[in-house]
């Protein structure tokens, strides 16, 4: 029986290790609670460079990644972000830093972007460039890919929440609603945000599967595994009792 | 010949346990002194000490109970010497590897090694996590084989129903199951379940470690399984000590041996069911845990502890009330241990109440209650057994004036050490802080108080160690003919 048990364990382990080879894609959980790279940034043509830490040490920061030649999601992303932030009450401290990940962009281009969005006079919005975008992207798990056929970057609309200690507290991909933005604002202000990792292909034994259509968690295989030790030990008990009695009976005979 | 071998291996267990106990107490004192700002350790050193202290204490007091039960089980069934020796060798090997992990590899996740901490860069060497998992595998294998072997031996003599004393639930039972057999069986089932949980956890940790990202674990599942293992084993080791008390308290006190009655059978059988679900109270703060499991956690915490405690306390009161009994060092330690178990158990039940846990969670209340039923409960059960085991005769266990004094110092130092935790817990001082921030003004003062009383406790344990160890060495060095059963 022990041999069968060991074989089953080994088989399950092999299945786990070798059967599922696809690595997880970039998702909102990567690099959470990691320190953001303290990149030097440029805010205006006349001012000297400052560090990102100079910005987030002052006030918690929402960091949005765009590029000025973007013909896709960048403008709707910023417009919607501005609109949603206006609707959210001013309970939380924050500032928005819009940073270009395109090395061709300069500060002037970013300033004209702010003018186009009517944000040039806002004290809460900062438009900037950096010459350390690779290191910054790496610290965020952000990987925009240049497509030379379209002269565009293939990228996600990424918004990163950073608290005043420089820790990444939350990441949002795509244009998101006010509920998630509220959670992000709370998280950069160090408020506790309950969250549960979304199931991925490489997470076989998740306790719950989140159903996005209903917004509910459906119990999954992981919950069954919690009961496994008790079930196996009772089974073992019954087997031992059965075989021990047989053995004892044989000896008596 | 068989009993001589058993006596020698038990003596080896006793010496090993006591040596490790002294080392682990010193680590505990160093932690409290650091929190008191009397010494200044790096956080990494503090957490390395904390991990080693916790793992060592849990491990040694579990095997202390197992060794005692194995020794006394010989009165009823023939136990396996090979399984006992196998467990001893694997325990020593496992402990050596664990200490290597923590002191050479700087593994410092705490004894609960909660996922994903072993995979995080906390300053440990890259090999520390796999070695830690290997050490746990070695320990788990040794203990699982030992537990299954003892269970099989019991079931060769008793039927399943007899082993669980189910016949005592009827009005006129046809056969009698000794309480020692009943409690040992109940405990072994729990121990095996806990060790199987550990096996699953280790397999899942290894799977993630070797899959290099193609497999990740679910944090909620891992936390449930880790506490299934950790909480259950920490409680079952107390029950091993209680089984020993049921077996020898009566004969040491010159009173009739305790018998199994319907309420003893019912209390311990229900304890088995509830002890396997009480661990859910460790997940009250995990909001994704289904609410039903949180409620089960609270109910099971009450139902697992109260019947067994009530029945044991009732049995002890009946044994000593209104009669002149012969007090020896062993039954004194047993009696004090039961008081520690009850007080610590109450502290645990208070913390396991959801409305209280919101306030007490991860405060010093947690180490307060588990140190109460360990340092002033389970440790005393085992020390009582060690004294009895090394003398084997009531007349040699008579309490001298020095021993009386030592017991008084033990009580005072134990209370002082524990009060520093309880007051801190009630004052919301968090646990597992290497040093306290300035806002927690009472933290360092209480830590200093705890450390000084712990030093006093250590002195008493040193005295006990001297008395017990010299007799153990005599057993180990005695020729075969002079060591009786």
XYZ file of C-alpha atoms in Angstrom, chain A residues 30-238:
209
model
C 3.776 41.109 -10.636
C 6.160 43.381 -8.723
C 3.543 44.278 -6.116
C 5.194 45.429 -2.862
C 8.514 45.719 -4.678
C 10.442 48.981 -4.655
C 10.045 51.079 -7.792
C 13.283 52.045 -9.569
C 14.242 55.543 -8.497
C 14.696 56.957 -12.006
C 15.932 60.468 -12.707
C 13.159 62.400 -14.465
C 12.926 65.669 -16.320
C 9.865 67.874 -15.762
C 10.609 70.924 -17.878
C 13.265 72.114 -20.344
C 14.614 74.681 -17.903
C 14.679 72.709 -14.653
C 17.369 70.230 -13.693
C 16.550 66.549 -13.382
C 14.919 65.337 -10.185
C 14.524 61.793 -8.953
C 11.235 59.916 -8.881
C 11.727 59.607 -5.107
C 11.606 63.400 -4.825
C 8.092 63.193 -6.223
C 6.654 60.183 -4.366
C 8.307 61.069 -1.032
C 6.222 64.242 -1.052
C 2.895 62.642 -1.850
C 1.645 59.164 -2.918
C 1.828 58.809 -6.695
C -0.166 57.343 -9.555
C 2.241 56.666 -12.381
C 0.737 56.480 -15.893
C 2.768 55.264 -18.876
C 2.120 56.744 -22.333
C 4.003 58.096 -25.356
C 3.143 61.225 -27.292
C 2.971 59.649 -30.763
C 0.502 57.060 -29.529
C -2.497 56.626 -31.820
C -4.124 54.004 -29.638
C -5.088 53.797 -26.000
C -2.909 56.595 -24.498
C -5.203 59.597 -24.894
C -8.485 57.850 -23.974
C -6.618 56.327 -21.022
C -5.489 59.713 -19.679
C -8.810 61.408 -20.403
C -10.754 58.692 -18.614
C -8.288 58.714 -15.725
C -8.704 62.453 -15.319
C -12.484 62.154 -15.500
C -12.697 59.351 -12.957
C -10.311 61.028 -10.533
C -12.456 64.166 -10.645
C -15.505 62.124 -9.657
C -13.769 60.486 -6.732
C -13.999 62.488 -3.523
C -10.833 64.103 -2.259
C -10.411 61.756 0.701
C -6.991 60.551 -0.357
C -3.711 62.320 -1.057
C -2.314 61.692 -4.516
C -0.562 63.153 -7.546
C -0.480 61.801 -11.075
C 2.821 61.462 -12.886
C 2.487 60.860 -16.631
C 5.745 59.420 -17.890
C 6.743 58.686 -21.450
C 8.294 55.306 -22.152
C 9.320 56.365 -25.673
C 12.987 57.489 -25.727
C 12.153 59.803 -28.664
C 9.830 61.926 -26.506
C 11.229 65.049 -24.921
C 9.886 67.346 -22.202
C 8.421 69.778 -24.745
C 6.387 66.985 -26.332
C 5.088 65.960 -22.905
C 4.172 69.565 -22.089
C 2.171 69.874 -25.285
C 0.422 66.621 -24.382
C -0.570 68.172 -21.037
C -1.863 71.227 -22.880
C -3.903 69.057 -25.239
C -5.495 67.426 -22.211
C -6.039 70.807 -20.467
C -3.926 69.697 -17.549
C -1.027 72.078 -17.911
C -2.179 74.222 -14.976
C -3.094 71.362 -12.680
C -0.839 71.015 -9.639
C -1.830 67.362 -9.258
C -0.639 66.322 -12.716
C 3.039 66.091 -13.668
C 4.280 65.260 -17.189
C 7.821 63.980 -17.461
C 10.412 62.011 -19.374
C 13.279 59.823 -18.210
C 16.476 58.520 -19.724
C 16.329 55.405 -17.506
C 13.140 53.906 -18.891
C 14.578 50.391 -19.270
C 15.462 50.086 -15.569
C 12.142 51.627 -14.569
C 10.176 49.259 -16.824
C 12.091 46.325 -15.393
C 11.185 47.274 -11.827
C 7.512 47.339 -12.850
C 7.417 44.265 -15.082
C 6.307 46.541 -17.934
C 7.426 45.531 -21.415
C 6.192 47.725 -24.329
C 7.250 46.244 -27.682
C 8.139 48.411 -30.667
C 6.260 47.528 -33.857
C 8.169 49.032 -36.803
C 5.368 48.241 -39.278
C 2.967 50.594 -37.473
C 5.581 52.868 -35.913
C 3.819 52.281 -32.634
C 4.486 50.518 -29.349
C 2.439 47.450 -28.596
C 1.688 48.151 -24.908
C -0.871 48.037 -22.163
C -2.349 51.141 -20.553
C -0.477 50.811 -17.284
C -1.245 52.716 -14.109
C 0.987 52.053 -11.105
C 0.242 53.078 -7.524
C 3.321 54.007 -5.471
C 3.280 55.004 -1.801
C 5.538 57.573 -0.181
C 8.153 54.890 0.597
C 8.417 53.968 -3.072
C 6.628 50.621 -2.812
C 4.387 49.511 -5.661
C 1.062 48.938 -3.919
C -1.176 48.249 -6.896
C -1.119 48.000 -10.663
C -4.001 48.412 -13.079
C -3.931 47.424 -16.729
C -6.342 49.052 -19.151
C -8.954 51.746 -18.611
C -10.614 50.972 -15.286
C -13.607 52.136 -13.323
C -13.880 54.267 -10.202
C -14.043 51.329 -7.791
C -10.603 50.087 -8.748
C -9.185 53.598 -8.785
C -10.533 54.175 -5.293
C -8.784 50.978 -4.198
C -5.583 52.166 -5.793
C -5.796 55.541 -4.045
C -6.446 53.775 -0.761
C -3.500 51.445 -1.292
C -1.002 54.230 -2.036
C -2.191 55.875 1.158
C -1.337 52.615 2.963
C -4.939 51.614 3.658
C -5.586 47.853 3.778
C -7.146 46.560 0.573
C -8.430 43.012 0.610
C -7.426 41.272 -2.588
C -7.155 37.715 -3.824
C -4.939 36.619 -6.668
C -6.777 35.906 -9.891
C -6.433 32.287 -10.950
C -3.751 31.714 -13.551
C -2.952 28.694 -15.703
C -0.047 27.778 -13.459
C -2.121 27.937 -10.255
C -3.651 24.460 -10.263
C -4.958 24.246 -6.741
C -6.583 27.604 -6.220
C -9.164 27.601 -3.416
C -11.520 29.770 -5.486
C -12.106 30.724 -9.096
C -13.248 34.266 -9.642
C -16.127 34.537 -12.073
C -15.900 37.985 -13.735
C -19.445 37.784 -15.104
C -21.056 37.392 -11.688
C -18.243 38.839 -9.569
C -18.439 35.786 -7.317
C -15.816 33.329 -6.097
C -16.589 29.722 -6.950
C -15.028 27.048 -4.680
C -12.226 25.214 -6.435
C -9.982 22.171 -6.034
C -7.820 23.799 -3.344
C -10.664 23.715 -0.833
C -10.957 19.962 -1.314
C -7.246 19.499 -0.682
C -7.669 21.045 2.775
C -9.829 18.050 3.699
C -7.347 15.560 2.239
C -5.131 14.994 5.344
C -8.121 14.052 7.492
C -9.597 11.802 4.802
C -6.300 10.041 4.105
C -5.573 9.457 7.783
C -9.024 7.967 8.425
C -8.586 5.754 5.370
C -5.174 4.712 6.644
C -6.681 3.964 10.052
C -9.343 1.697 8.561
